[in-house]
N, CA, C and O atoms as a Tinker XYZ file with bonds, in Angstrom:
   496  protein
     1  N     21.279000  -29.637000  -14.207000    73     2
     2  CA    20.531000  -30.643000  -13.503000    64     1     3
     3  C     19.155000  -30.060000  -13.163000    63     2     4     5
     4  O     19.067000  -29.026000  -12.501000    81     3
     5  N     18.102000  -30.709000  -13.606000    73     3     6
     6  CA    16.748000  -30.249000  -13.343000    64     5     7
     7  C     16.073000  -31.201000  -12.361000    63     6     8     9
     8  O     15.959000  -32.400000  -12.613000    81     7
     9  N     15.633000  -30.647000  -11.249000    73     7    10
    10  CA    14.909000  -31.465000  -10.271000    64     9    11
    11  C     13.524000  -31.777000  -10.821000    63    10    12    13
    12  O     12.902000  -30.928000  -11.459000    81    11
    13  N     13.044000  -32.974000  -10.582000    73    11    14
    14  CA    11.710000  -33.352000  -11.038000    64    13    15
    15  C     11.117000  -34.361000  -10.076000    63    14    16    17
    16  O     11.827000  -35.005000   -9.303000    81    15
    17  N      9.812000  -34.482000  -10.140000    73    15    18
    18  CA     9.141000  -35.524000   -9.383000    64    17    19
    19  C      7.888000  -35.931000  -10.143000    63    18    20    21
    20  O      7.368000  -35.170000  -10.959000    81    19
    21  N      7.417000  -37.121000   -9.871000    73    19    22
    22  CA     6.272000  -37.684000  -10.576000    64    21    23
    23  C      5.006000  -37.513000   -9.737000    63    22    24    25
    24  O      5.023000  -37.684000   -8.519000    81    23
    25  N      3.911000  -37.171000  -10.417000    73    23    26
    26  CA     2.603000  -37.084000   -9.769000    64    25    27
    27  C      1.678000  -38.099000  -10.424000    63    26    28    29
    28  O      1.899000  -38.502000  -11.566000    81    27
    29  N      0.653000  -38.507000   -9.707000    73    27    30
    30  CA    -0.292000  -39.490000  -10.257000    64    29    31
    31  C     -1.131000  -38.914000  -11.390000    63    30    32    33
    32  O     -1.584000  -39.644000  -12.272000    81    31
    33  N     -1.336000  -37.600000  -11.359000    73    31    34
    34  CA    -2.146000  -36.961000  -12.397000    64    33    35
    35  C     -1.706000  -35.513000  -12.565000    63    34    36    37
    36  O     -1.056000  -34.939000  -11.691000    81    35
    37  N     -2.071000  -34.937000  -13.700000    73    35    38
    38  CA    -1.772000  -33.519000  -13.922000    64    37    39
    39  C     -2.505000  -32.664000  -12.893000    63    38    40    41
    40  O     -1.956000  -31.675000  -12.406000    81    39
    41  N     -3.737000  -33.037000  -12.558000    73    39    42
    42  CA    -4.505000  -32.296000  -11.556000    64    41    43
    43  C     -3.773000  -32.280000  -10.213000    63    42    44    45
    44  O     -3.674000  -31.238000   -9.565000    81    43
    45  N     -3.268000  -33.425000   -9.807000    73    43    46
    46  CA    -2.530000  -33.517000   -8.544000    64    45    47
    47  C     -1.283000  -32.626000   -8.584000    63    46    48    49
    48  O     -0.970000  -31.946000   -7.606000    81    47
    49  N     -0.583000  -32.633000   -9.705000    73    47    50
    50  CA     0.626000  -31.817000   -9.837000    64    49    51
    51  C      0.301000  -30.329000   -9.774000    63    50    52    53
    52  O      1.000000  -29.569000   -9.102000    81    51
    53  N     -0.748000  -29.910000  -10.464000    73    51    54
    54  CA    -1.140000  -28.493000  -10.464000    64    53    55
    55  C     -1.504000  -28.045000   -9.052000    63    54    56    57
    56  O     -1.095000  -26.972000   -8.607000    81    55
    57  N     -2.271000  -28.869000   -8.358000    73    55    58
    58  CA    -2.681000  -28.514000   -6.991000    64    57    59
    59  C     -1.476000  -28.457000   -6.042000    63    58    60    61
    60  O     -1.395000  -27.566000   -5.197000    81    59
    61  N     -0.551000  -29.399000   -6.180000    73    59    62
    62  CA     0.649000  -29.410000   -5.334000    64    61    63
    63  C      1.507000  -28.171000   -5.602000    63    62    64    65
    64  O      2.015000  -27.550000   -4.668000    81    63
    65  N      1.662000  -27.821000   -6.863000    73    63    66
    66  CA     2.421000  -26.619000   -7.206000    64    65    67
    67  C      1.758000  -25.372000   -6.630000    63    66    68    69
    68  O      2.431000  -24.491000   -6.094000    81    67
    69  N      0.436000  -25.307000   -6.745000    73    67    70
    70  CA    -0.299000  -24.154000   -6.213000    64    69    71
    71  C     -0.074000  -24.023000   -4.717000    63    70    72    73
    72  O      0.101000  -22.914000   -4.210000    81    71
    73  N     -0.078000  -25.160000   -3.994000    73    71    74
    74  CA     0.155000  -25.129000   -2.544000    64    73    75
    75  C      1.547000  -24.589000   -2.217000    63    74    76    77
    76  O      1.757000  -24.011000   -1.150000    81    75
    77  N      2.496000  -24.777000   -3.135000    73    75    78
    78  CA     3.857000  -24.255000   -2.950000    64    77    79
    79  C      3.986000  -22.821000   -3.451000    63    78    80    81
    80  O      5.073000  -22.244000   -3.406000    81    79
    81  N      2.884000  -22.242000   -3.927000    73    79    82
    82  CA     2.914000  -20.875000   -4.428000    64    81    83
    83  C      3.396000  -20.757000   -5.859000    63    82    84    85
    84  O      3.793000  -19.676000   -6.294000    81    83
    85  N      3.365000  -21.854000   -6.592000    73    83    86
    86  CA     3.828000  -21.852000   -7.982000    64    85    87
    87  C      2.617000  -22.013000   -8.902000    63    86    88    89
    88  O      1.993000  -23.074000   -8.928000    81    87
    89  N      2.282000  -20.959000   -9.660000    73    87    90
    90  CA     1.139000  -21.058000  -10.555000    64    89    91
    91  C      1.488000  -21.877000  -11.806000    63    90    92    93
    92  O      2.647000  -21.973000  -12.210000    81    91
    93  N      0.457000  -22.453000  -12.392000    73    91    94
    94  CA     0.609000  -23.203000  -13.631000    64    93    95
    95  C     -0.064000  -22.423000  -14.748000    63    94    96    97
    96  O     -1.173000  -21.915000  -14.583000    81    95
    97  N      0.610000  -22.333000  -15.878000    73    95    98
    98  CA     0.094000  -21.648000  -17.058000    64    97    99
    99  C     -0.085000  -22.695000  -18.148000    63    98   100   101
   100  O      0.864000  -23.397000  -18.497000    81    99
   101  N     -1.295000  -22.804000  -18.688000    73    99   102
   102  CA    -1.572000  -23.764000  -19.754000    64   101   103
   103  C     -1.200000  -23.156000  -21.103000    63   102   104   105
   104  O     -1.449000  -21.977000  -21.353000    81   103
   105  N     -0.608000  -23.965000  -21.960000    73   103   106
   106  CA    -0.300000  -23.567000  -23.333000    64   105   107
   107  C     -1.302000  -24.299000  -24.219000    63   106   108   109
   108  O     -1.192000  -25.506000  -24.433000    81   107
   109  N     -2.283000  -23.555000  -24.730000    73   107   110
   110  CA    -3.374000  -24.192000  -25.474000    64   109   111
   111  C     -4.044000  -23.184000  -26.394000    63   110   112   113
   112  O     -4.091000  -21.992000  -26.091000    81   111
   113  N     -4.556000  -23.664000  -27.509000    73   111   114
   114  CA    -5.236000  -22.805000  -28.474000    64   113   115
   115  C     -6.731000  -22.775000  -28.183000    63   114   116   117
   116  O     -7.522000  -23.395000  -28.894000    81   115
   117  N     -7.110000  -22.054000  -27.139000    73   115   118
   118  CA    -8.520000  -21.901000  -26.783000    64   117   119
   119  C     -8.871000  -20.418000  -26.818000    63   118   120   121
   120  O     -8.011000  -19.548000  -26.683000    81   119
   121  N    -10.151000  -20.164000  -27.001000    73   119   122
   122  CA   -10.626000  -18.795000  -26.990000    64   121   123
   123  C    -10.283000  -18.158000  -25.650000    63   122   124   125
   124  O    -10.484000  -18.766000  -24.599000    81   123
   125  N     -9.771000  -16.945000  -25.689000    73   123   126
   126  CA    -9.416000  -16.230000  -24.474000    64   125   127
   127  C     -7.967000  -16.388000  -24.055000    63   126   128   129
   128  O     -7.511000  -15.687000  -23.151000    81   127
   129  N     -7.220000  -17.304000  -24.698000    73   127   130
   130  CA    -5.801000  -17.466000  -24.373000    64   129   131
   131  C     -5.030000  -16.252000  -24.872000    63   130   132   133
   132  O     -5.264000  -15.764000  -25.978000    81   131
   133  N     -4.108000  -15.772000  -24.046000    73   131   134
   134  CA    -3.283000  -14.625000  -24.425000    64   133   135
   135  C     -2.108000  -15.083000  -25.280000    63   134   136   137
   136  O     -1.596000  -16.184000  -25.077000    81   135
   137  N     -1.672000  -14.265000  -26.226000    73   135   138
   138  CA    -0.454000  -14.605000  -26.965000    64   137   139
   139  C      0.724000  -14.758000  -25.996000    63   138   140   141
   140  O      0.871000  -13.970000  -25.062000    81   139
   141  N      1.541000  -15.754000  -26.220000    73   139   142
   142  CA     2.645000  -16.073000  -25.316000    64   141   143
   143  C      3.577000  -14.876000  -25.092000    63   142   144   145
   144  O      4.147000  -14.725000  -24.012000    81   143
   145  N      3.730000  -14.026000  -26.115000    73   143   146
   146  CA     4.626000  -12.875000  -25.991000    64   145   147
   147  C      4.031000  -11.759000  -25.141000    63   146   148   149
   148  O      4.762000  -10.873000  -24.696000    81   147
   149  N      2.737000  -11.780000  -24.907000    73   147   150
   150  CA     2.092000  -10.708000  -24.138000    64   149   151
   151  C      1.769000  -11.101000  -22.706000    63   150   152   153
   152  O      1.338000  -10.262000  -21.915000    81   151
   153  N      1.968000  -12.349000  -22.370000    73   151   154
   154  CA     1.634000  -12.832000  -21.032000    64   153   155
   155  C      2.829000  -12.628000  -20.102000    63   154   156   157
   156  O      3.935000  -13.056000  -20.432000    81   155
   157  N      2.636000  -11.991000  -18.957000    73   155   158
   158  CA     3.742000  -11.798000  -18.014000    64   157   159
   159  C      3.953000  -13.066000  -17.168000    63   158   160   161
   160  O      3.258000  -13.272000  -16.174000    81   159
   161  N      4.901000  -13.900000  -17.562000    73   159   162
   162  CA     5.147000  -15.158000  -16.848000    64   161   163
   163  C      5.764000  -14.872000  -15.488000    63   162   164   165
   164  O      6.849000  -14.298000  -15.406000    81   163
   165  N      5.075000  -15.272000  -14.413000    73   163   166
   166  CA     5.630000  -15.059000  -13.081000    64   165   167
   167  C      6.817000  -15.988000  -12.848000    63   166   168   169
   168  O      6.969000  -17.014000  -13.512000    81   167
   169  N      7.640000  -15.606000  -11.902000    73   167   170
   170  CA     8.806000  -16.423000  -11.557000    64   169   171
   171  C      8.706000  -16.839000  -10.116000    63   170   172   173
   172  O      8.749000  -15.975000   -9.241000    81   171
   173  N      8.576000  -18.096000   -9.822000    73   171   174
   174  CA     8.579000  -19.248000  -10.724000    64   173   175
   175  C      7.169000  -19.527000  -11.261000    63   174   176   177
   176  O      6.186000  -18.963000  -10.781000    81   175
   177  N      7.095000  -20.383000  -12.238000    73   175   178
   178  CA     5.816000  -20.877000  -12.736000    64   177   179
   179  C      6.056000  -22.224000  -13.415000    63   178   180   181
   180  O      7.192000  -22.600000  -13.705000    81   179
   181  N      4.976000  -22.926000  -13.656000    73   179   182
   182  CA     5.014000  -24.181000  -14.401000    64   181   183
   183  C      4.202000  -23.973000  -15.671000    63   182   184   185
   184  O      3.240000  -23.204000  -15.680000    81   183
   185  N      4.588000  -24.654000  -16.738000    73   183   186
   186  CA     3.848000  -24.577000  -17.999000    64   185   187
   187  C      3.268000  -25.960000  -18.283000    63   186   188   189
   188  O      3.981000  -26.963000  -18.264000    81   187
   189  N      1.966000  -25.997000  -18.546000    73   187   190
   190  CA     1.259000  -27.246000  -18.802000    64   189   191
   191  C      0.966000  -27.376000  -20.292000    63   190   192   193
   192  O      0.371000  -26.486000  -20.900000    81   191
   193  N      1.392000  -28.497000  -20.872000    73   191   194
   194  CA     1.110000  -28.810000  -22.265000    64   193   195
   195  C      0.340000  -30.112000  -22.325000    63   194   196   197
   196  O      0.559000  -31.007000  -21.509000    81   195
   197  N     -0.555000  -30.222000  -23.282000    73   195   198
   198  CA    -1.322000  -31.446000  -23.454000    64   197   199
   199  C     -0.711000  -32.304000  -24.547000    63   198   200   201
   200  O      0.360000  -32.001000  -25.072000    81   199
   201  N     -1.409000  -33.379000  -24.880000    73   199   202
   202  CA    -0.905000  -34.196000  -25.977000    64   201   203
   203  C     -1.269000  -33.546000  -27.306000    63   202   204   205
   204  O     -2.113000  -32.652000  -27.355000    81   203
   205  N     -0.635000  -33.993000  -28.376000    73   203   206
   206  CA    -0.793000  -33.317000  -29.658000    64   205   207
   207  C     -2.176000  -33.478000  -30.267000    63   206   208   209
   208  O     -2.591000  -32.642000  -31.070000    81   207
   209  N     -2.881000  -34.504000  -29.914000    73   207   210
   210  CA    -4.204000  -34.718000  -30.506000    64   209   211
   211  C     -5.316000  -33.997000  -29.745000    63   210   212   213
   212  O     -6.172000  -33.359000  -30.358000    81   211
   213  N     -5.308000  -34.094000  -28.423000    73   211   214
   214  CA    -6.413000  -33.557000  -27.631000    64   213   215
   215  C     -6.067000  -32.289000  -26.856000    63   214   216   217
   216  O     -6.967000  -31.604000  -26.369000    81   215
   217  N     -4.800000  -31.969000  -26.735000    73   215   218
   218  CA    -4.409000  -30.761000  -26.017000    64   217   219
   219  C     -4.678000  -30.856000  -24.526000    63   218   220   221
   220  O     -4.756000  -31.947000  -23.963000    81   219
   221  N     -4.821000  -29.698000  -23.896000    73   219   222
   222  CA    -5.113000  -29.613000  -22.464000    64   221   223
   223  C     -6.629000  -29.521000  -22.318000    63   222   224   225
   224  O     -7.263000  -28.668000  -22.939000    81   223
   225  N     -7.202000  -30.384000  -21.509000    73   223   226
   226  CA    -8.655000  -30.406000  -21.325000    64   225   227
   227  C     -9.163000  -29.237000  -20.511000    63   226   228   229
   228  O     -8.413000  -28.628000  -19.748000    81   227
   229  N    -10.449000  -28.920000  -20.675000    73   227   230
   230  CA   -11.043000  -27.799000  -19.952000    64   229   231
   231  C    -10.963000  -27.935000  -18.434000    63   230   232   233
   232  O    -10.869000  -26.933000  -17.724000    81   231
   233  N    -10.999000  -29.172000  -17.934000    73   231   234
   234  CA   -10.908000  -29.370000  -16.486000    64   233   235
   235  C     -9.554000  -28.934000  -15.946000    63   234   236   237
   236  O     -9.475000  -28.370000  -14.854000    81   235
   237  N     -8.486000  -29.189000  -16.701000    73   235   238
   238  CA    -7.152000  -28.767000  -16.262000    64   237   239
   239  C     -6.938000  -27.272000  -16.491000    63   238   240   241
   240  O     -6.312000  -26.602000  -15.670000    81   239
   241  N     -7.455000  -26.750000  -17.600000    73   239   242
   242  CA    -7.332000  -25.317000  -17.859000    64   241   243
   243  C     -7.977000  -24.526000  -16.724000    63   242   244   245
   244  O     -7.465000  -23.483000  -16.318000    81   243
   245  N     -9.092000  -25.023000  -16.220000    73   243   246
   246  CA    -9.792000  -24.336000  -15.131000    64   245   247
   247  C     -8.946000  -24.254000  -13.863000    63   246   248   249
   248  O     -9.165000  -23.367000  -13.037000    81   247
   249  N     -7.984000  -25.164000  -13.693000    73   247   250
   250  CA    -7.114000  -25.154000  -12.517000    64   249   251
   251  C     -5.906000  -24.235000  -12.679000    63   250   252   253
   252  O     -5.215000  -23.929000  -11.707000    81   251
   253  N     -5.659000  -23.803000  -13.901000    73   251   254
   254  CA    -4.460000  -23.009000  -14.189000    64   253   255
   255  C     -4.681000  -21.529000  -13.897000    63   254   256   257
   256  O     -5.806000  -21.030000  -13.926000    81   255
   257  N     -3.582000  -20.847000  -13.618000    73   255   258
   258  CA    -3.625000  -19.425000  -13.312000    64   257   259
   259  C     -3.702000  -18.567000  -14.565000    63   258   260   261
   260  O     -4.018000  -17.380000  -14.483000    81   259
   261  N     -3.420000  -19.146000  -15.711000    73   259   262
   262  CA    -3.464000  -18.427000  -16.971000    64   261   263
   263  C     -3.410000  -19.394000  -18.133000    63   262   264   265
   264  O     -3.046000  -20.559000  -17.977000    81   263
   265  N     -3.781000  -18.890000  -19.312000    73   263   266
   266  CA    -3.742000  -19.695000  -20.534000    64   265   267
   267  C     -3.098000  -18.853000  -21.623000    63   266   268   269
   268  O     -3.498000  -17.715000  -21.867000    81   267
   269  N     -2.097000  -19.427000  -22.272000    73   267   270
   270  CA    -1.403000  -18.732000  -23.354000    64   269   271
   271  C     -1.480000  -19.560000  -24.632000    63   270   272   273
   272  O     -1.733000  -20.765000  -24.606000    81   271
   273  N     -1.255000  -18.874000  -25.751000    73   271   274
   274  CA    -1.256000  -19.541000  -27.055000    64   273   275
   275  C     -0.089000  -19.018000  -27.879000    63   274   276   277
   276  O      0.448000  -17.943000  -27.611000    81   275
   277  N      0.292000  -19.787000  -28.876000    73   275   278
   278  CA     1.282000  -19.362000  -29.852000    64   277   279
   279  C      0.526000  -19.101000  -31.143000    63   278   280   281
   280  O     -0.057000  -20.016000  -31.725000    81   279
   281  N      0.537000  -17.863000  -31.585000    73   279   282
   282  CA    -0.161000  -17.526000  -32.819000    64   281   283
   283  C      0.537000  -18.163000  -34.008000    63   282   284   285
   284  O      1.759000  -18.093000  -34.132000    81   283
   285  N     -0.240000  -18.781000  -34.876000    73   283   286
   286  CA     0.276000  -19.418000  -36.085000    64   285   287
   287  C     -0.305000  -18.713000  -37.301000    63   286   288   289
   288  O     -1.420000  -18.195000  -37.252000    81   287
   289  N      0.433000  -18.697000  -38.360000    73   287   290
   290  CA    -0.027000  -18.126000  -39.627000    64   289   291
   291  C     -0.381000  -19.268000  -40.567000    63   290   292   293
   292  O      0.195000  -20.353000  -40.485000    81   291
   293  N     -1.313000  -19.023000  -41.444000    73   291   294
   294  CA    -1.668000  -20.043000  -42.427000    64   293   295
   295  C     -2.831000  -20.896000  -41.967000    63   294   296   297
   296  O     -3.650000  -20.464000  -41.156000    81   295
   297  N     -2.900000  -22.116000  -42.492000    73   295   298
   298  CA    -4.032000  -23.007000  -42.272000    64   297   299
   299  C     -3.995000  -23.658000  -40.892000    63   298   300   301
   300  O     -5.032000  -23.750000  -40.235000    81   299
   301  N     -2.836000  -24.108000  -40.440000    73   299   302
   302  CA    -2.730000  -24.808000  -39.149000    64   301   303
   303  C     -2.873000  -23.822000  -37.995000    63   302   304   305
   304  O     -2.448000  -22.671000  -38.088000    81   303
   305  N     -3.482000  -24.295000  -36.899000    73   303   306
   306  CA    -3.603000  -23.432000  -35.724000    64   305   307
   307  C     -2.807000  -23.969000  -34.541000    63   306   308   309
   308  O     -2.925000  -23.459000  -33.427000    81   307
   309  N     -1.991000  -25.005000  -34.784000    73   307   310
   310  CA    -1.209000  -25.553000  -33.681000    64   309   311
   311  C      0.130000  -26.075000  -34.190000    63   310   312   313
   312  O      0.347000  -26.213000  -35.394000    81   311
   313  N      1.014000  -26.359000  -33.250000    73   311   314
   314  CA     2.361000  -26.843000  -33.555000    64   313   315
   315  C      2.603000  -28.175000  -32.855000    63   314   316   317
   316  O      1.856000  -28.556000  -31.954000    81   315
   317  N      3.633000  -28.869000  -33.269000    73   315   318
   318  CA     4.115000  -30.052000  -32.571000    64   317   319
   319  C      4.373000  -29.648000  -31.121000    63   318   320   321
   320  O      4.877000  -28.556000  -30.861000    81   319
   321  N      4.030000  -30.521000  -30.178000    73   319   322
   322  CA     4.119000  -30.169000  -28.754000    64   321   323
   323  C      5.559000  -29.835000  -28.337000    63   322   324   325
   324  O      5.765000  -28.959000  -27.497000    81   323
   325  N      6.549000  -30.517000  -28.907000    73   323   326
   326  CA     7.938000  -30.218000  -28.573000    64   325   327
   327  C      8.353000  -28.845000  -29.068000    63   326   328   329
   328  O      9.039000  -28.107000  -28.361000    81   327
   329  N      7.942000  -28.504000  -30.272000    73   327   330
   330  CA     8.242000  -27.181000  -30.838000    64   329   331
   331  C      7.523000  -26.105000  -30.024000    63   330   332   333
   332  O      8.103000  -25.069000  -29.697000    81   331
   333  N      6.251000  -26.361000  -29.700000    73   331   334
   334  CA     5.477000  -25.393000  -28.919000    64   333   335
   335  C      6.134000  -25.137000  -27.563000    63   334   336   337
   336  O      6.221000  -23.993000  -27.116000    81   335
   337  N      6.598000  -26.218000  -26.907000    73   335   338
   338  CA     7.265000  -26.032000  -25.622000    64   337   339
   339  C      8.522000  -25.188000  -25.788000    63   338   340   341
   340  O      8.779000  -24.296000  -24.979000    81   339
   341  N      9.308000  -25.459000  -26.825000    73   339   342
   342  CA    10.530000  -24.692000  -27.055000    64   341   343
   343  C     10.258000  -23.212000  -27.230000    63   342   344   345
   344  O     10.980000  -22.376000  -26.685000    81   343
   345  N      9.224000  -22.881000  -27.986000    73   343   346
   346  CA     8.869000  -21.477000  -28.203000    64   345   347
   347  C      8.426000  -20.835000  -26.890000    63   346   348   349
   348  O      8.847000  -19.725000  -26.565000    81   347
   349  N      7.586000  -21.527000  -26.144000    73   347   350
   350  CA     7.097000  -20.985000  -24.871000    64   349   351
   351  C      8.235000  -20.856000  -23.858000    63   350   352   353
   352  O      8.349000  -19.834000  -23.182000    81   351
   353  N      9.070000  -21.882000  -23.750000    73   351   354
   354  CA    10.191000  -21.844000  -22.803000    64   353   355
   355  C     11.145000  -20.701000  -23.147000    63   354   356   357
   356  O     11.683000  -20.053000  -22.250000    81   355
   357  N     11.355000  -20.454000  -24.429000    73   355   358
   358  CA    12.210000  -19.348000  -24.851000    64   357   359
   359  C     11.618000  -18.021000  -24.391000    63   358   360   361
   360  O     12.345000  -17.148000  -23.918000    81   359
   361  N     10.305000  -17.865000  -24.525000    73   359   362
   362  CA     9.664000  -16.625000  -24.096000    64   361   363
   363  C      9.743000  -16.449000  -22.583000    63   362   364   365
   364  O      9.987000  -15.343000  -22.101000    81   363
   365  N      9.542000  -17.520000  -21.839000    73   363   366
   366  CA     9.666000  -17.447000  -20.375000    64   365   367
   367  C     11.091000  -17.016000  -20.010000    63   366   368   369
   368  O     11.278000  -16.110000  -19.198000    81   367
   369  N     12.085000  -17.661000  -20.606000    73   367   370
   370  CA    13.488000  -17.332000  -20.314000    64   369   371
   371  C     13.811000  -15.895000  -20.721000    63   370   372   373
   372  O     14.533000  -15.195000  -20.011000    81   371
   373  N     13.280000  -15.455000  -21.858000    73   371   374
   374  CA    13.529000  -14.085000  -22.315000    64   373   375
   375  C     12.984000  -13.086000  -21.290000    63   374   376   377
   376  O     13.657000  -12.120000  -20.933000    81   375
   377  N     11.755000  -13.333000  -20.823000    73   375   378
   378  CA    11.175000  -12.430000  -19.833000    64   377   379
   379  C     11.957000  -12.456000  -18.529000    63   378   380   381
   380  O     12.215000  -11.405000  -17.942000    81   379
   381  N     12.335000  -13.636000  -18.070000    73   379   382
   382  CA    13.069000  -13.732000  -16.806000    64   381   383
   383  C     14.451000  -13.097000  -16.929000    63   382   384   385
   384  O     14.926000  -12.466000  -15.985000    81   383
   385  N     15.099000  -13.255000  -18.083000    73   383   386
   386  CA    16.396000  -12.606000  -18.293000    64   385   387
   387  C     16.244000  -11.089000  -18.288000    63   386   388   389
   388  O     17.078000  -10.382000  -17.724000    81   387
   389  N     15.185000  -10.591000  -18.913000    73   387   390
   390  CA    14.924000   -9.152000  -18.926000    64   389   391
   391  C     14.698000   -8.631000  -17.516000    63   390   392   393
   392  O     15.096000   -7.514000  -17.185000    81   391
   393  N     14.055000   -9.451000  -16.685000    73   391   394
   394  CA    13.790000   -9.046000  -15.307000    64   393   395
   395  C     15.069000   -8.937000  -14.494000    63   394   396   397
   396  O     15.118000   -8.185000  -13.520000    81   395
   397  N     16.107000   -9.676000  -14.877000    73   395   398
   398  CA    17.382000   -9.572000  -14.162000    64   397   399
   399  C     17.971000   -8.177000  -14.320000    63   398   400   401
   400  O     18.669000   -7.679000  -13.437000    81   399
   401  N     17.678000   -7.553000  -15.467000    73   399   402
   402  CA    18.152000   -6.192000  -15.688000    64   401   403
   403  C     17.345000   -5.183000  -14.883000    63   402   404   405
   404  O     17.854000   -4.121000  -14.523000    81   403
   405  N     16.076000   -5.514000  -14.597000    73   403   406
   406  CA    15.188000   -4.656000  -13.811000    64   405   407
   407  C     14.475000   -5.539000  -12.790000    63   406   408   409
   408  O     13.358000   -5.989000  -13.045000    81   407
   409  N     15.105000   -5.798000  -11.626000    73   407   410
   410  CA    14.564000   -6.738000  -10.648000    64   409   411
   411  C     13.130000   -6.449000  -10.207000    63   410   412   413
   412  O     12.419000   -7.374000   -9.815000    81   411
   413  N     12.696000   -5.216000  -10.259000    73   411   414
   414  CA    11.334000   -4.885000   -9.854000    64   413   415
   415  C     10.296000   -5.245000  -10.899000    63   414   416   417
   416  O      9.097000   -5.224000  -10.617000    81   415
   417  N     10.744000   -5.576000  -12.104000    73   415   418
   418  CA     9.810000   -5.852000  -13.198000    64   417   419
   419  C      9.123000   -7.206000  -13.057000    63   418   420   421
   420  O      8.007000   -7.375000  -13.549000    81   419
   421  N      9.748000   -8.159000  -12.410000    73   419   422
   422  CA     9.190000   -9.515000  -12.319000    64   421   423
   423  C      8.847000   -9.804000  -10.863000    63   422   424   425
   424  O      9.699000  -10.218000  -10.077000    81   423
   425  N      7.599000   -9.582000  -10.528000    73   423   426
   426  CA     7.143000   -9.858000   -9.165000    64   425   427
   427  C      7.007000  -11.362000   -8.967000    63   426   428   429
   428  O      6.884000  -12.102000   -9.943000    81   427
   429  N      7.026000  -11.823000   -7.728000    73   427   430
   430  CA     6.791000  -13.249000   -7.481000    64   429   431
   431  C      5.443000  -13.672000   -8.033000    63   430   432   433
   432  O      4.597000  -12.828000   -8.327000    81   431
   433  N      5.243000  -14.948000   -8.173000    73   431   434
   434  CA     4.029000  -15.504000   -8.771000    64   433   435
   435  C      2.773000  -14.936000   -8.132000    63   434   436   437
   436  O      2.391000  -15.336000   -7.033000    81   435
   437  N      2.145000  -14.018000   -8.814000    73   435   438
   438  CA     0.905000  -13.423000   -8.324000    64   437   439
   439  C      0.055000  -13.019000   -9.507000    63   438   440   441
   440  O     -0.056000  -11.833000   -9.818000    81   439
   441  N     -0.550000  -13.997000  -10.174000    73   439   442
   442  CA    -1.449000  -13.685000  -11.275000    64   441   443
   443  C     -2.801000  -14.261000  -10.951000    63   442   444   445
   444  O     -2.914000  -15.272000  -10.258000    81   443
   445  N     -3.807000  -13.621000  -11.452000    73   443   446
   446  CA    -5.172000  -14.069000  -11.200000    64   445   447
   447  C     -5.615000  -14.989000  -12.325000    63   446   448   449
   448  O     -5.126000  -14.867000  -13.448000    81   447
   449  N     -6.534000  -15.910000  -12.045000    73   447   450
   450  CA    -7.073000  -16.750000  -13.102000    64   449   451
   451  C     -7.697000  -15.875000  -14.184000    63   450   452   453
   452  O     -8.240000  -14.812000  -13.886000    81   451
   453  N     -7.623000  -16.315000  -15.433000    73   451   454
   454  CA    -8.175000  -15.505000  -16.514000    64   453   455
   455  C     -9.687000  -15.371000  -16.394000    63   454   456   457
   456  O    -10.372000  -16.276000  -15.917000    81   455
   457  N    -10.192000  -14.224000  -16.836000    73   455   458
   458  CA   -11.632000  -13.991000  -16.805000    64   457   459
   459  C    -12.360000  -14.896000  -17.787000    63   458   460   461
   460  O    -13.585000  -15.007000  -17.742000    81   459
   461  N    -11.614000  -15.539000  -18.670000    73   459   462
   462  CA   -12.219000  -16.329000  -19.738000    64   461   463
   463  C    -12.224000  -17.817000  -19.433000    63   462   464   465
   464  O    -12.368000  -18.625000  -20.351000    81   463
   465  N    -12.069000  -18.208000  -18.162000    73   463   466
   466  CA   -12.014000  -19.637000  -17.857000    64   465   467
   467  C    -13.280000  -20.359000  -18.296000    63   466   468   469
   468  O    -13.225000  -21.545000  -18.623000    81   467
   469  N    -14.405000  -19.684000  -18.311000    73   467   470
   470  CA   -15.635000  -20.340000  -18.721000    64   469   471
   471  C    -15.600000  -20.741000  -20.198000    63   470   472   473
   472  O    -16.431000  -21.528000  -20.652000    81   471
   473  N    -14.637000  -20.198000  -20.941000    73   471   474
   474  CA   -14.497000  -20.520000  -22.361000    64   473   475
   475  C    -13.504000  -21.656000  -22.597000    63   474   476   477
   476  O    -13.305000  -22.079000  -23.736000    81   475
   477  N    -12.886000  -22.148000  -21.537000    73   475   478
   478  CA   -11.854000  -23.174000  -21.660000    64   477   479
   479  C    -12.363000  -24.364000  -22.473000    63   478   480   481
   480  O    -13.466000  -24.866000  -22.256000    81   479
   481  N    -11.547000  -24.786000  -23.391000    73   479   482
   482  CA   -11.878000  -25.946000  -24.200000    64   481   483
   483  C    -12.525000  -25.590000  -25.516000    63   482   484   485
   484  O    -12.726000  -26.467000  -26.356000    81   483
   485  N    -12.864000  -24.306000  -25.726000    73   483   486
   486  CA   -13.440000  -23.914000  -26.994000    64   485   487
   487  C    -12.326000  -23.475000  -27.919000    63   486   488   489
   488  O    -11.585000  -22.551000  -27.584000    81   487
   489  N    -12.181000  -24.115000  -29.088000    73   487   490
   490  CA   -11.101000  -23.732000  -30.006000    64   489   491
   491  C    -11.281000  -22.322000  -30.524000    63   490   492   493
   492  O    -12.396000  -21.806000  -30.600000    81   491
   493  N    -10.158000  -21.705000  -30.882000    73   491   494
   494  CA   -10.198000  -20.351000  -31.445000    64   493   495
   495  C    -10.865000  -20.364000  -32.784000    63   494   496
   496  O    -10.995000  -19.317000  -33.419000    81   495
């Protein structure tokens, strides 16, 4: 059973989560985004995905505590949003499961905004 609630906008949801101490991490193919496997996902956190055509806008990326990407090989630089979420969610779960073996490895949500926020919205 997953608890959920509806917000009027993504911006409102990100701000509400931040007030609760839960950072939001954007999954987007922008310059400066870290590979999903190298980003230390805090526990708890929220992951923000955009629509398949326009992705996550620079205004929302600027509100996020971090930006991650899934590296693709070949001509395409992006994946179906459902597939992308599955890959990212798997990585989050893998990291959190690993932290159960070493409780000190996963600190509570305490990440700083990326230094590359000014690049938000620029494709790789």
